[in-house]
Coordinates of C-alpha atoms in Angstrom, one line a residue:
X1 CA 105.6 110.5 108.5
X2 CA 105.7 111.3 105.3
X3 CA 108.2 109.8 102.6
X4 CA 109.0 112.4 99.4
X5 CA 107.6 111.1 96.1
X6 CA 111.1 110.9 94.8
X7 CA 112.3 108.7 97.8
X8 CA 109.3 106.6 97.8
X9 CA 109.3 105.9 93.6
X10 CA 113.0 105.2 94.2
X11 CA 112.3 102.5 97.0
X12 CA 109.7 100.7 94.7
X13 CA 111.7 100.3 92.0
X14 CA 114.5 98.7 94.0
X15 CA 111.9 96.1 95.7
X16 CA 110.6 95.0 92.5
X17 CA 114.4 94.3 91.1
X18 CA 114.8 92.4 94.5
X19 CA 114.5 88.8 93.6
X20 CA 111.8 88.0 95.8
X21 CA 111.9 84.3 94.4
X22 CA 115.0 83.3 97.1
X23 CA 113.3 84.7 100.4
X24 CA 115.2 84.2 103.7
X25 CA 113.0 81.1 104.8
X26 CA 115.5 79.2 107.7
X27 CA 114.0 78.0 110.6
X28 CA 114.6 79.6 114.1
X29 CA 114.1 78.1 117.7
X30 CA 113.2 80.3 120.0
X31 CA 113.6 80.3 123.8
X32 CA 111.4 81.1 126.9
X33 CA 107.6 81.5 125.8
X34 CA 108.0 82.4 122.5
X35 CA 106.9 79.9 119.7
X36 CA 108.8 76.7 118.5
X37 CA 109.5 77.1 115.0
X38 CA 107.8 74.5 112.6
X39 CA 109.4 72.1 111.1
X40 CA 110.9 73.2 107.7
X41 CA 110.7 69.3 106.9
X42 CA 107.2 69.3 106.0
X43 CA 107.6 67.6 102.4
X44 CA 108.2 71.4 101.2
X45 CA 111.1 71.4 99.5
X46 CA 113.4 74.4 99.2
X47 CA 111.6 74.8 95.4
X48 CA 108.5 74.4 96.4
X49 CA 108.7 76.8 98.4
X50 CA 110.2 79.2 96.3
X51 CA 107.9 79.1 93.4
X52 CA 105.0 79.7 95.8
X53 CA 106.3 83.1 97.0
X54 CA 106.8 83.8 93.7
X55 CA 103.2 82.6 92.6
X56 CA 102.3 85.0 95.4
X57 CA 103.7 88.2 94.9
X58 CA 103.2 87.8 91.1
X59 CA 106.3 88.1 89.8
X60 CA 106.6 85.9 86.5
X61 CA 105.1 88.7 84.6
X62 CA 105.7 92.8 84.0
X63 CA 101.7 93.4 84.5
X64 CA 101.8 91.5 87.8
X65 CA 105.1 93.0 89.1
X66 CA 103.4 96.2 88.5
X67 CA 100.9 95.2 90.4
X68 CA 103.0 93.9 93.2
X69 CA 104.5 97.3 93.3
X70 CA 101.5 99.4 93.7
X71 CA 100.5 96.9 96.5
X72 CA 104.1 97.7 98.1
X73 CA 103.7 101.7 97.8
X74 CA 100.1 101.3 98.9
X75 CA 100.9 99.0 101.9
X76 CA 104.3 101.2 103.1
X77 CA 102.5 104.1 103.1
X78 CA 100.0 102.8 105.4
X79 CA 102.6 101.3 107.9
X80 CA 103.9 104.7 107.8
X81 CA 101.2 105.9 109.2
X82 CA 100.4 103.2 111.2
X83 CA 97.5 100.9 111.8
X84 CA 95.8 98.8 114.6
X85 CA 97.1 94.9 115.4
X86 CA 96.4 92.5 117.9
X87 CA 99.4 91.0 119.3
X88 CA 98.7 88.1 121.5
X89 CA 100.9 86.3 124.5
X90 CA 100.9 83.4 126.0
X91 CA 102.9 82.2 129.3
X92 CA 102.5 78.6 131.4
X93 CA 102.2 75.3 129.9
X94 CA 100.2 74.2 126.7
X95 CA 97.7 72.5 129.1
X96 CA 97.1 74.9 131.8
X97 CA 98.3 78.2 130.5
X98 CA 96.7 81.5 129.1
X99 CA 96.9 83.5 126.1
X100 CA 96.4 87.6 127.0
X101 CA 95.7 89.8 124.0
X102 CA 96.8 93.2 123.7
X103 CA 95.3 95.9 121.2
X104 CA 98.8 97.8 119.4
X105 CA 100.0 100.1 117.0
X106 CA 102.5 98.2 114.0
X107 CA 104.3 101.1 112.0
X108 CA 107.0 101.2 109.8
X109 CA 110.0 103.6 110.4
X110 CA 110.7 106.2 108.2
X111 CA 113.6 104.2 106.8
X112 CA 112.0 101.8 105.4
X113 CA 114.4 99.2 107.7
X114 CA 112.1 98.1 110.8
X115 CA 109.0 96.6 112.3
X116 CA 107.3 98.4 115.1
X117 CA 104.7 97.1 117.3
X118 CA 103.8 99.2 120.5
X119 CA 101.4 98.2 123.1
X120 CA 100.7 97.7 126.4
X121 CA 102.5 94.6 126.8
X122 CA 105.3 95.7 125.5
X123 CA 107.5 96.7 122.4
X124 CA 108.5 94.8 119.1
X125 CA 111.2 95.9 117.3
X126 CA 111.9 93.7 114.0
X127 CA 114.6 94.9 111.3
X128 CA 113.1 93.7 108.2
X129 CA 116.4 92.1 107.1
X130 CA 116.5 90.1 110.5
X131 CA 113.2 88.3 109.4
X132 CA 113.3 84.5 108.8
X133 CA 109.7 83.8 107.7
X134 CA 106.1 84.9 108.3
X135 CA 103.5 81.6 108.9
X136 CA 99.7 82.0 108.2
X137 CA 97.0 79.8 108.1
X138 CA 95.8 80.0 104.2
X139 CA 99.5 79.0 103.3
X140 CA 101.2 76.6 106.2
X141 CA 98.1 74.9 108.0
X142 CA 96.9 75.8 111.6
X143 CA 99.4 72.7 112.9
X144 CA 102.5 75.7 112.6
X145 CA 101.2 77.8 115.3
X146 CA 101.4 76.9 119.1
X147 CA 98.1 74.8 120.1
X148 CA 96.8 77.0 123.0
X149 CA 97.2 80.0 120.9
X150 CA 94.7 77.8 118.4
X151 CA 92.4 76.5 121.2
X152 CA 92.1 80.5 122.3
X153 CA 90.9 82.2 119.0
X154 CA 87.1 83.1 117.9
X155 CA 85.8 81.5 114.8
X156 CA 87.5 83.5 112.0
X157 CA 90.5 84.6 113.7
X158 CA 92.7 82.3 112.9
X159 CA 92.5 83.4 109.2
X160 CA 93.6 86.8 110.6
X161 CA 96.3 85.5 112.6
X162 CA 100.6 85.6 111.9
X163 CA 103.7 84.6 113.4
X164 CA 106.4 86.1 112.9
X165 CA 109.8 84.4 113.4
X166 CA 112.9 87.3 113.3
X167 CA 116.7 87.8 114.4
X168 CA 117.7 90.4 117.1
X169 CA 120.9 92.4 116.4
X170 CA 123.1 89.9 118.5
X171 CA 121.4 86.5 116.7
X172 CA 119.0 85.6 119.3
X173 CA 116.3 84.5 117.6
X174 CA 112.8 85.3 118.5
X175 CA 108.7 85.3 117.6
X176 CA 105.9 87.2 118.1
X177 CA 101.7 86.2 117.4
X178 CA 99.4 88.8 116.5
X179 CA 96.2 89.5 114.5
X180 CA 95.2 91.7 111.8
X181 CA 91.9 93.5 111.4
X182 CA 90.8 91.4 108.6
X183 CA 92.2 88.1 106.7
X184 CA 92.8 90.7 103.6
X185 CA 95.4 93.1 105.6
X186 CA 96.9 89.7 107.0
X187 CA 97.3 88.7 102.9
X188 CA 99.1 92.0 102.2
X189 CA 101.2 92.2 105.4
X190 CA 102.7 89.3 104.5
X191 CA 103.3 89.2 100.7
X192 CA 104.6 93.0 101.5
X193 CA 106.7 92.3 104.5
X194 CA 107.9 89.1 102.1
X195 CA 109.2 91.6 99.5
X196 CA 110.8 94.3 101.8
X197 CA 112.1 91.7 104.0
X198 CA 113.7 90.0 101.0
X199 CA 114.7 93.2 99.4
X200 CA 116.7 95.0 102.8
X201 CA 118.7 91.6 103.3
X202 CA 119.6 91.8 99.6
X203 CA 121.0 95.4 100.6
X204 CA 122.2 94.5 103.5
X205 CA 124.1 91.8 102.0
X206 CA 125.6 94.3 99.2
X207 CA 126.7 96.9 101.7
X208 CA 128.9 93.9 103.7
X209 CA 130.1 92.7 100.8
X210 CA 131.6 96.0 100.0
X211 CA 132.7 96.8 103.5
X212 CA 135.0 93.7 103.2
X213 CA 136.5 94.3 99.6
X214 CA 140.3 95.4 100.4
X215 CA 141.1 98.8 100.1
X216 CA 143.2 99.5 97.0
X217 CA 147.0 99.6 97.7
X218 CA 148.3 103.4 96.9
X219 CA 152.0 103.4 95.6
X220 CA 153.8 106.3 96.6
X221 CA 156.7 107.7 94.2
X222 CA 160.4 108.0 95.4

């Protein structure tokens, strides 16, 4: 899939007005085997947290918001194309059960709008709006992600490794675990995935807001 350069310029500029300073950061519970959520309590206030995504995708500046959106344009047109992830899986009880790993392909669709992971173990459909936050080891400690998951990864891994917590159509909130090839494509999936996620709710959020202004009341003469 190819975007036009038009379309693709266009969509940059819009994700570096997108104030990527207020993500979308609620916690979710999930049900089933899918991950717990983390505690959101973690002495990290709702500031702190903040001015670190902000830190992150280097946004206090023009030079560095340039920057960010190069790394956006670069990143989307790779996701376009798609490129290799692990997603991993685990089912039983922390003590006894088993994490199965699963070689996929994660793409973005040619809307800019959704997540795709296909694999054998199934399909992963995430609308970028309905994503409530992205954990990772550099920036919320190994103690976020489920223990056996942990226990199961080779040395290195686990500064590959995601989870991402999202919102199907209907509410129901669910996670998925996977690793990227290399700690570097885990950094820019999620700053990126940060700034698109951030910047489709922002547009979702205009678009409802304008669906439910009243129509204007039209008078007619006698």
């Amino acid at each position: 899939a190819v975007v036009p350069a038009k379309c693709e310029k266009m969509l940059v500029q819009q994700v570096a007005a997108t104030d990527v300073a207020s993500p979308v950061t609620f916690s979710a519970t999930t049900e089933d085997q899918s991950p717990s959520a983390p505690c959101m309590s973690r002495d990290l206030s709702r500031e702190r947290k903040d001015q670190e995504v902000k830190d992150k995708l280097g946004t206090d500046s023009p030079k560095k918001a340039k920057h960010a959106q190069a790394l956006v344009r670069e990143f989307v047109r790779g996701m376009l194309q798609g490129h290799v992830v692990t997603l991993l899986t685990y089912t039983g009880a922390v003590e006894e059960g088993k994490v199965s790993r699963a070689e996929g392909i994660m793409k973005l669709d040619n809307a800019i709008q959704t997540v795709m992971l296909t694999c054998k173990d199934g399909n992963i459909v995430c609308p970028l709006n309905k994503i409530q936050d992205i954990y990772h080891e550099e920036g919320d400690g190994k103690e976020v992600f489920p223990q056996i998951v942990v226990e199961n990864l080779a040395e290195g891994e686990l500064g590959r490794l995601l989870m991402v917590f999202y919102n199907l159509e209907d509410g129901s909130p669910k996670a998925f675990l996977m690793l990227e090839e290399t700690a570097e494509s885990r950094s820019q999936f999620h700053r990126c995935i940060k700034i698109l996620s951030a910047h489709a709710s922002r547009e979702k959020s205009k678009l409802g807001e304008k669906e439910s202004q009243p129509s204007p009341v039209r008078l007619q003469n006698d």
